[in-house]
Coordinates of C-alpha atoms and ligand atoms in Angstrom, one line a residue:
X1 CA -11.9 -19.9 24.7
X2 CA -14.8 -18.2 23.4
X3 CA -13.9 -15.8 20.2
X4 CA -10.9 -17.8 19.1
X5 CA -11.2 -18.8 15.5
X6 CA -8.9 -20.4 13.4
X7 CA -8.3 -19.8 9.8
X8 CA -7.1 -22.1 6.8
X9 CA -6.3 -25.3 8.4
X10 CA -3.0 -23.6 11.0
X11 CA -2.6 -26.3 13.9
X12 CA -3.5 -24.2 16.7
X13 CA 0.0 -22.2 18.5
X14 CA 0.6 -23.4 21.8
X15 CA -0.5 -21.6 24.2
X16 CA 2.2 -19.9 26.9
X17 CA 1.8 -18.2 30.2
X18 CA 1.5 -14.6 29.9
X19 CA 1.6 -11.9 32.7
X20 CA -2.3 -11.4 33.6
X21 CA -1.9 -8.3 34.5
X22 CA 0.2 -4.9 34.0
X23 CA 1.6 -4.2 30.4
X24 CA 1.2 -6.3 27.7
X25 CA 3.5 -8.8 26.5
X26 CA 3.2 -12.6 24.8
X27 CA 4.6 -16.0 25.6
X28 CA 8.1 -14.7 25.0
X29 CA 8.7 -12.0 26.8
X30 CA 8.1 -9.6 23.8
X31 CA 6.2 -6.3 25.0
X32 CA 3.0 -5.3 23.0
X33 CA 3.1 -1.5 22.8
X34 CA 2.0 -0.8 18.6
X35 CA -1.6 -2.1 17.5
X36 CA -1.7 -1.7 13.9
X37 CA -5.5 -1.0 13.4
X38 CA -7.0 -1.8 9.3
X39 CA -10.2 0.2 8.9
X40 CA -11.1 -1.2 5.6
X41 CA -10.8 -4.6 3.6
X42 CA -11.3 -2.1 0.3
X43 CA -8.9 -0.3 -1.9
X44 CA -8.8 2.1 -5.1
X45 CA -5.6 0.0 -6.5
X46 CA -5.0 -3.9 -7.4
X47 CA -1.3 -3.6 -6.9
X48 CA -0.3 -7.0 -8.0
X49 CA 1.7 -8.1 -5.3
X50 CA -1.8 -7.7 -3.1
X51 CA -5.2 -7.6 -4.2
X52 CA -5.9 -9.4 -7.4
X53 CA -7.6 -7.6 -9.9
X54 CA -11.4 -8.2 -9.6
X55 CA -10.7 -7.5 -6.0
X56 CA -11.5 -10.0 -3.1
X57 CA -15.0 -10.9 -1.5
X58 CA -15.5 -7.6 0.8
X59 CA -16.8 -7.5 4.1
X60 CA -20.0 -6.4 4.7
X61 CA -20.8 -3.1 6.5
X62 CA -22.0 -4.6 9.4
X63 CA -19.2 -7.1 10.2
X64 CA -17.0 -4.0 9.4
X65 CA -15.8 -2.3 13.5
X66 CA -17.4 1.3 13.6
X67 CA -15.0 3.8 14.8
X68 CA -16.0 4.3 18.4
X69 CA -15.8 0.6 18.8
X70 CA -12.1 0.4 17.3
X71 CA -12.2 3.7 20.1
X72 CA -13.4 1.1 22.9
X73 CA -9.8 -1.6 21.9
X74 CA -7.9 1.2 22.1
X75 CA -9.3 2.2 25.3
X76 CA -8.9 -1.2 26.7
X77 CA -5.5 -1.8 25.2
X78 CA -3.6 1.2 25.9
X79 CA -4.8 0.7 29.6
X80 CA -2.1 -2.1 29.8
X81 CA 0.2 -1.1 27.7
X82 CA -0.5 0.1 24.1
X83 CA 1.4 3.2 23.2
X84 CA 1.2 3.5 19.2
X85 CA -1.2 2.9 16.7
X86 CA -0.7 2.9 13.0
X87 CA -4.7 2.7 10.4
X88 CA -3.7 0.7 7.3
X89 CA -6.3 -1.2 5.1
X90 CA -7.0 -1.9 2.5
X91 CA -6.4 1.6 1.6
X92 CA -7.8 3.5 4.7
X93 CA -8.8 6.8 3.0
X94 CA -11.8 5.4 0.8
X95 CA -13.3 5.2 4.4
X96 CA -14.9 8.2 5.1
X97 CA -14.7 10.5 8.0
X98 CA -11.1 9.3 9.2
X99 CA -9.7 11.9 11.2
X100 CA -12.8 11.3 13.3
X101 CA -11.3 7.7 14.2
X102 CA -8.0 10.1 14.3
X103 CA -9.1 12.2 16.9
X104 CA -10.9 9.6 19.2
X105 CA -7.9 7.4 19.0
X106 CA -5.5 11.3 19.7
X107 CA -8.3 11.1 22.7
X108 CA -6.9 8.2 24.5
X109 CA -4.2 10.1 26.9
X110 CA -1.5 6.8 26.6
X111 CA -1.3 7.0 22.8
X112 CA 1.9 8.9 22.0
X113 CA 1.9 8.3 17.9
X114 CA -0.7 8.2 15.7
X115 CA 0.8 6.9 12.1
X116 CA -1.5 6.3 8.7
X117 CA -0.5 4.0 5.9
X118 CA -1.7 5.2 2.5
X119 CA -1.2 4.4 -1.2
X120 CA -1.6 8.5 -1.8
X121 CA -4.3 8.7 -4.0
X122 CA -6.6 10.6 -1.9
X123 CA -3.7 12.0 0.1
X124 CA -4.0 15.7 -1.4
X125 CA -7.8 16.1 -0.6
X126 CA -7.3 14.2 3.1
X127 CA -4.1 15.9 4.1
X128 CA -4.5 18.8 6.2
X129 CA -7.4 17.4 8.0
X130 CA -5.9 14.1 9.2
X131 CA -2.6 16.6 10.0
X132 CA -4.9 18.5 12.1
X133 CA -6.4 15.3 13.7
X134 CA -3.5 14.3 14.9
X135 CA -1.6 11.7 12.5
X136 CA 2.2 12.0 13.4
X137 CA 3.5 10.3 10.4
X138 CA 2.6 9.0 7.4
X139 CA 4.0 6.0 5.4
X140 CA 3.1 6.2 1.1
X141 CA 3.2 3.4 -0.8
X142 CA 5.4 4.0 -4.2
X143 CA 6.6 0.9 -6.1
X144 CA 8.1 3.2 -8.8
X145 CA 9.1 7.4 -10.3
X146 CA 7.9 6.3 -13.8
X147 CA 4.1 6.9 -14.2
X148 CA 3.9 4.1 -16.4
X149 CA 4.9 1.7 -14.4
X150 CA 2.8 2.8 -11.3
X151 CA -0.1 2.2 -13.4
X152 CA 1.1 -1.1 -14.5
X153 CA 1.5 -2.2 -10.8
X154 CA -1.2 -0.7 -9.2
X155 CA -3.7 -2.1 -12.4
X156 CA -5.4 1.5 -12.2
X157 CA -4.2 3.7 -15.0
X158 CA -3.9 7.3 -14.2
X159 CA -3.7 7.1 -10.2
X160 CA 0.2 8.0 -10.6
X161 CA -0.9 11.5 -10.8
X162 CA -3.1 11.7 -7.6
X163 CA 0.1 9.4 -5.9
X164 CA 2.4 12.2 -6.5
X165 CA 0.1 15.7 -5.5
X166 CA -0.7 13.6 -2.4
X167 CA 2.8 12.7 -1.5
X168 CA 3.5 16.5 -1.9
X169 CA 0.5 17.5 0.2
X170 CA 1.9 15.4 3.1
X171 CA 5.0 17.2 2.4
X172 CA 3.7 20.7 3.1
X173 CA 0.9 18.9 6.3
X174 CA 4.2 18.6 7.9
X175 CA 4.1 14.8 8.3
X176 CA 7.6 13.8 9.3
X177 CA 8.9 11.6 8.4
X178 CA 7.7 10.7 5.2
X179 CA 8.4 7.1 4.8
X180 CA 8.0 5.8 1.2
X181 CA 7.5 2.1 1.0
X182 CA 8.2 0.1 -2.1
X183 CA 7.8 -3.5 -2.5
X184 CA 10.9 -4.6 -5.1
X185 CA 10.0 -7.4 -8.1
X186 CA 12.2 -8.5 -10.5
X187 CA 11.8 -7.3 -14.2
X188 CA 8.8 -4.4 -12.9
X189 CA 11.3 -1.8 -10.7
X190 CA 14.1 -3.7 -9.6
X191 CA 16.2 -1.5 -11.9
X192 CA 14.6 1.5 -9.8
X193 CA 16.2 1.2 -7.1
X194 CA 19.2 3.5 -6.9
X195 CA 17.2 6.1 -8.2
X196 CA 14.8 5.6 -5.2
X197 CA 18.2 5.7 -3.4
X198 CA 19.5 8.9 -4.9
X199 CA 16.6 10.9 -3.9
X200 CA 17.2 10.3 -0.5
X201 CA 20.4 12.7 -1.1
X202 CA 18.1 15.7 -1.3
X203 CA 15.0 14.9 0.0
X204 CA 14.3 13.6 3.9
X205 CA 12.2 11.0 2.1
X206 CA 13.0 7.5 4.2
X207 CA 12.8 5.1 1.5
X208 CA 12.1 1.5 2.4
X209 CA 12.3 -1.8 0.1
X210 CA 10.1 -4.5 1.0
X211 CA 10.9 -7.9 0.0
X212 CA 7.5 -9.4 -1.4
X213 CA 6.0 -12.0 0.6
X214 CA 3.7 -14.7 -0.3
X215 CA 0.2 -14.9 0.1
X216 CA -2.6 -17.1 -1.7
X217 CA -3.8 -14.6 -4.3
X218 CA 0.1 -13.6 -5.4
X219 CA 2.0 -16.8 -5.7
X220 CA 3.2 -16.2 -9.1
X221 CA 4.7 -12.9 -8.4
X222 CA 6.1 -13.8 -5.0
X223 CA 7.8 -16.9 -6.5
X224 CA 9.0 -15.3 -9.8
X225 CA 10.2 -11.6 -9.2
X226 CA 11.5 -12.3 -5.7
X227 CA 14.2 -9.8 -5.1
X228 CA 16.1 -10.0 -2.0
X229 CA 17.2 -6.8 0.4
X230 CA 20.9 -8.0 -0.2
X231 CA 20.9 -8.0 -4.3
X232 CA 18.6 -4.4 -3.4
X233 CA 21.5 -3.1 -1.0
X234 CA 24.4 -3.9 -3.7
X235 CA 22.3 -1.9 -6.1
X236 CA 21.9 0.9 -3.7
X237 CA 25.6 0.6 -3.4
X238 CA 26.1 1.6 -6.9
X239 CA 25.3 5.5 -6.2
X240 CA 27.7 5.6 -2.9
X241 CA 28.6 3.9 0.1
X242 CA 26.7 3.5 2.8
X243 CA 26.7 3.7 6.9
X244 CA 24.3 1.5 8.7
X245 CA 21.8 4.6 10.5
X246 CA 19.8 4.1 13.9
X247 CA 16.9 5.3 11.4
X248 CA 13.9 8.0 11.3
X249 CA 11.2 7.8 14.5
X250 CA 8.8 4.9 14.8
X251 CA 11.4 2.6 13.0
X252 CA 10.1 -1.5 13.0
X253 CA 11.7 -4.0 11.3
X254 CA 13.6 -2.5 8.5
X255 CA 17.1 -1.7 8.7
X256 CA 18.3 1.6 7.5
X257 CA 21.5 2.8 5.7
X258 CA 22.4 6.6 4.3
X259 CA 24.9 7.9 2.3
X260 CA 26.5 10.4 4.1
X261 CA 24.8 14.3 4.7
X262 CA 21.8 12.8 3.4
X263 CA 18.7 14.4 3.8
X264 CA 16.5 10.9 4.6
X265 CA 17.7 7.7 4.8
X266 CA 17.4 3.7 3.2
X267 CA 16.1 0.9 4.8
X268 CA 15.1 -2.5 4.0
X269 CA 12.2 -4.7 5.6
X270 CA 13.3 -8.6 5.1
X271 CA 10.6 -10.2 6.3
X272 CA 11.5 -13.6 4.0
X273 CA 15.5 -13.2 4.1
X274 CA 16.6 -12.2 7.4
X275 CA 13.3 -13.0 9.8
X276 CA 12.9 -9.9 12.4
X277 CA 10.3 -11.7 14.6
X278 CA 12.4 -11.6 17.3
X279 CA 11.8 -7.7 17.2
X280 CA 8.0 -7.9 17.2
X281 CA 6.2 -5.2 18.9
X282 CA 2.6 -5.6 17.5
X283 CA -0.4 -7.6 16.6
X284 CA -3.2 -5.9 14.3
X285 CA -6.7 -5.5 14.5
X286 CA -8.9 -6.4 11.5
X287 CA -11.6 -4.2 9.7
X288 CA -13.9 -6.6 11.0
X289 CA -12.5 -6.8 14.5
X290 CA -10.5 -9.8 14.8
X291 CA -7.1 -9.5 16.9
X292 CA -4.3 -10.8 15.1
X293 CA -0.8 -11.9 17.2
X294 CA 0.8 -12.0 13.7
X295 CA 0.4 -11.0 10.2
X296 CA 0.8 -14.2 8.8
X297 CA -0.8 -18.0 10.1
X298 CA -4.0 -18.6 11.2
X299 CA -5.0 -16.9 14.8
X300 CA -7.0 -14.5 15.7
X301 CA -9.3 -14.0 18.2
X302 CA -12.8 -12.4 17.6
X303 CA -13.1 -9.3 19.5
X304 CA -16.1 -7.8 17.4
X305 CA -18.6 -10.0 18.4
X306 CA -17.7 -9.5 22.6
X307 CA -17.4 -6.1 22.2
X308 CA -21.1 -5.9 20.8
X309 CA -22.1 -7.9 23.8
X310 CA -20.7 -5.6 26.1
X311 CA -18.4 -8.3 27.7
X312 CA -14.8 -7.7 28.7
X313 CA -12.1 -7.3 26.1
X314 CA -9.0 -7.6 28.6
X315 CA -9.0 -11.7 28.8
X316 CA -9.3 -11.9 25.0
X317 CA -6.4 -9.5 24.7
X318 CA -4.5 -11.8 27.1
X319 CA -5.5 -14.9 25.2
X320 CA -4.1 -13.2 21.9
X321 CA -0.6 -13.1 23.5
X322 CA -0.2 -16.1 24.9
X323 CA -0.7 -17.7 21.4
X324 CA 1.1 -14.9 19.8
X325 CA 4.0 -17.2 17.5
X326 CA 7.2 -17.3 18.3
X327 CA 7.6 -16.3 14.2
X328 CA 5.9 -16.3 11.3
X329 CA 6.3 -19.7 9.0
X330 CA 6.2 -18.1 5.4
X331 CA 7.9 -20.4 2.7
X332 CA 8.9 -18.5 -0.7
X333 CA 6.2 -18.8 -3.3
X334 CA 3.9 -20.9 -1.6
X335 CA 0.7 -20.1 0.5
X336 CA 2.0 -22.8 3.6
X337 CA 2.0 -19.8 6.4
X338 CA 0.2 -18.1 5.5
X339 CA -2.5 -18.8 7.3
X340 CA -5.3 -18.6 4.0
X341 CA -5.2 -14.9 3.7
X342 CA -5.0 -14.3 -0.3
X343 CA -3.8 -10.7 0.3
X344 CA -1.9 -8.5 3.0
X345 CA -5.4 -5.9 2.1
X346 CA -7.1 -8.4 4.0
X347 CA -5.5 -7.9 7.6
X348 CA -4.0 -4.6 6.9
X349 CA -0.3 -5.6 5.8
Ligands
SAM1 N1 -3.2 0.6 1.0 C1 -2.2 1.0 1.9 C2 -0.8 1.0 1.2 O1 -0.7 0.4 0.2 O2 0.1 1.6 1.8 C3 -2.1 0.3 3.2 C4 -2.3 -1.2 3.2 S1 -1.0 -2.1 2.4 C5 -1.6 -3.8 2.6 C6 0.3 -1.9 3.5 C7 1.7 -2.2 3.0 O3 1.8 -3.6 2.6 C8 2.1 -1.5 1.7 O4 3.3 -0.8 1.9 C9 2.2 -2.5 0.6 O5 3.1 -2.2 -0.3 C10 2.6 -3.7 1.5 N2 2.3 -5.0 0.9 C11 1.1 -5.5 0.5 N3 1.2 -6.8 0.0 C12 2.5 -7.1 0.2 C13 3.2 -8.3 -0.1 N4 2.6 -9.4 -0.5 N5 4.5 -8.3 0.2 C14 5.1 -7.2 0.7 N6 4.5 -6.1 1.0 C15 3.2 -6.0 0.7
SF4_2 FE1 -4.4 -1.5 -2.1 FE2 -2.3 -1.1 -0.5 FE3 -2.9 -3.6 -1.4 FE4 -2.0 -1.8 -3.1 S1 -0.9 -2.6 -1.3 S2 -3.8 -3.1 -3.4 S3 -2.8 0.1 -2.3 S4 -4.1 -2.3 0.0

């Protein structure tokens, strides 16, 4: 089919019969409702579990989807089915003008939630306006408290400043809830976490570890500092003990745990331990429009170049779901899986 490429050597997924018609769903019965959406391949940061430091071969401007054509797939996709959109990157805020995307996308009557994934930095200047957009909810990346080691791990010194204003300027948008993602290595903040934990006592902060996951440009780190959600639980474990939680609005694949009359929550995402796939809601949408059924491997489905051509999105869509995988085929510190992306800023993570 026209628009189907295929990345890094992946044999191709077999293809399964999918309804070709009414609401989306894939070879397996799994309803489509969440389009995770990355507006930019760029980022301010080098955190070392993503991009590495000299940064990756961007895309150029005009491969990159303006924002009335990501409009246009949201159009077409929420008319069968889509209900929730999340704008990742790369770090979407060193695009400019986003709550214009924010408010075509509020625009589309189906879409109920409107979520933005941020590293923070330019979260205090960007705020208020995206709040008045229309973003529900906001996820911040935070791999540690300690200043220090922020700057170590995001390989720009000084941004732990700017993290922290713009985690308190979501605070007082009114973003709720504030979900605070932090990818665990061993020997950089493993030895954070029940302080991450405690917080949650006091503050409605929904703090998530993410177990690292492989891809080609961070094989050292996802082989060596690997830290599972278990050994992350039992350390949680050390400040109190927990109940299992149904978890804050929006919730995915992590599972969530509080101490009791806590103010937010704890939740893991396991994507290497304890596969979720089973769960999946979602495919992505590439800064330069390509329609991913799965983070990881090597489909997608160019919807860029169609779009530009005027010709219909809806059998490309359907395409995308019937070779939507079954599961994702990581293996722990090694690149087989993922499909030749070297970082998660590439597809939007
Ligand atoms: N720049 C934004 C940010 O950092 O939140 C959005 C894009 S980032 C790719 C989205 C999420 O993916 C972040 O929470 C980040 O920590 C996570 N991430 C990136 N690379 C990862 C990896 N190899 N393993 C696990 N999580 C990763
Ligand atoms: Fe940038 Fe986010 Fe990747 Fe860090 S995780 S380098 S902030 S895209």
């Amino acid at each position: 089919m026209s628009g189907l490429v295929q990345l890094g050597g992946v044999p191709v997924a077999p293809v399964r019969p999918v309804p070709e018609s009414g609401p989306m769903a894939d070879g397996f019965g799994r309803r489509v409702e969440y389009l995770r959406i990355s507006v930019t391949d760029k980022c301010n940061l080098r955190c070392v579990y993503c991009m590495p430091e000299e940064g990756l071969p961007w895309l150029r401007r005009d491969q990159i989807l303006r924002y009335e054509e990501i409009a246009q797939v949201v159009r077409v996709m929420a008319g069968v089915g889509l209900r929730k959109v999340r704008i990742t990157g790369g770090e979407p805020l060193v695009r400019r003008d986003l709550p214009a995307l924010v408010r075509m996308i509020r625009a589309v009557p189906q879409i109920q939630d409107v979520s933005l994934s941020t590293n923070a930095v330019l979260l205090e200047e960007h705020a208020d306006a995206l709040r008045d957009a229309g973003v529900d909810r906001v996820n911040v990346s935070l791999d540690s408290l300690r200043p220090e080691r922020i700057d170590a791990i995001s390989r720009r010194p000084g941004s732990a400043d700017a993290i922290f204003r713009g985690l308190a300027a979501a605070e007082r948008a009114g973003f709720a809830p504030i979900k605070v993602n932090c990818v665990v290595m061993r020997g950089r903040n493993d030895d954070e976490v029940a302080d991450f934990a405690a917080i949650t006592r006091e503050r409605p902060w929904h703090v998530r570890f993410i177990e690292v996951m492989p891809t080609g440009d961070n094989l050292g780190v996802s082989a060596d500092e690997f830290v599972s959600a278990d050994e992350m639980l039992q350390n949680v474990r050390t400040v109190g003990a927990l109940e299992p939680v149904g978890g804050p609005a929006g919730n995915g694949p992590a599972r969530y745990f509080a101490f009791p009359g806590a103010a937010g929550t704890v939740g893991v995402i396991t994507p290497m331990s304890h596969n979720y796939c089973e769960r999946c809601n979602r495919m992505r949408l590439t800064a330069d429009g390509q329609l991913r059924p799965c983070l990881f491997g090597g489909l997608q489905t160019n919807l860029r170049d169609p779009l530009r051509r005027g010709e219909p999105l809806e059998p490309l869509i359907r395409h995308t779901l019937a070779i939507k995988p079954e599961r994702h085929w990581l293996v722990q510190g090694s690149d087989t899986g993922s499909g030749g992306l070297r970082a998660l800023s590439q597809v939007g993570g």
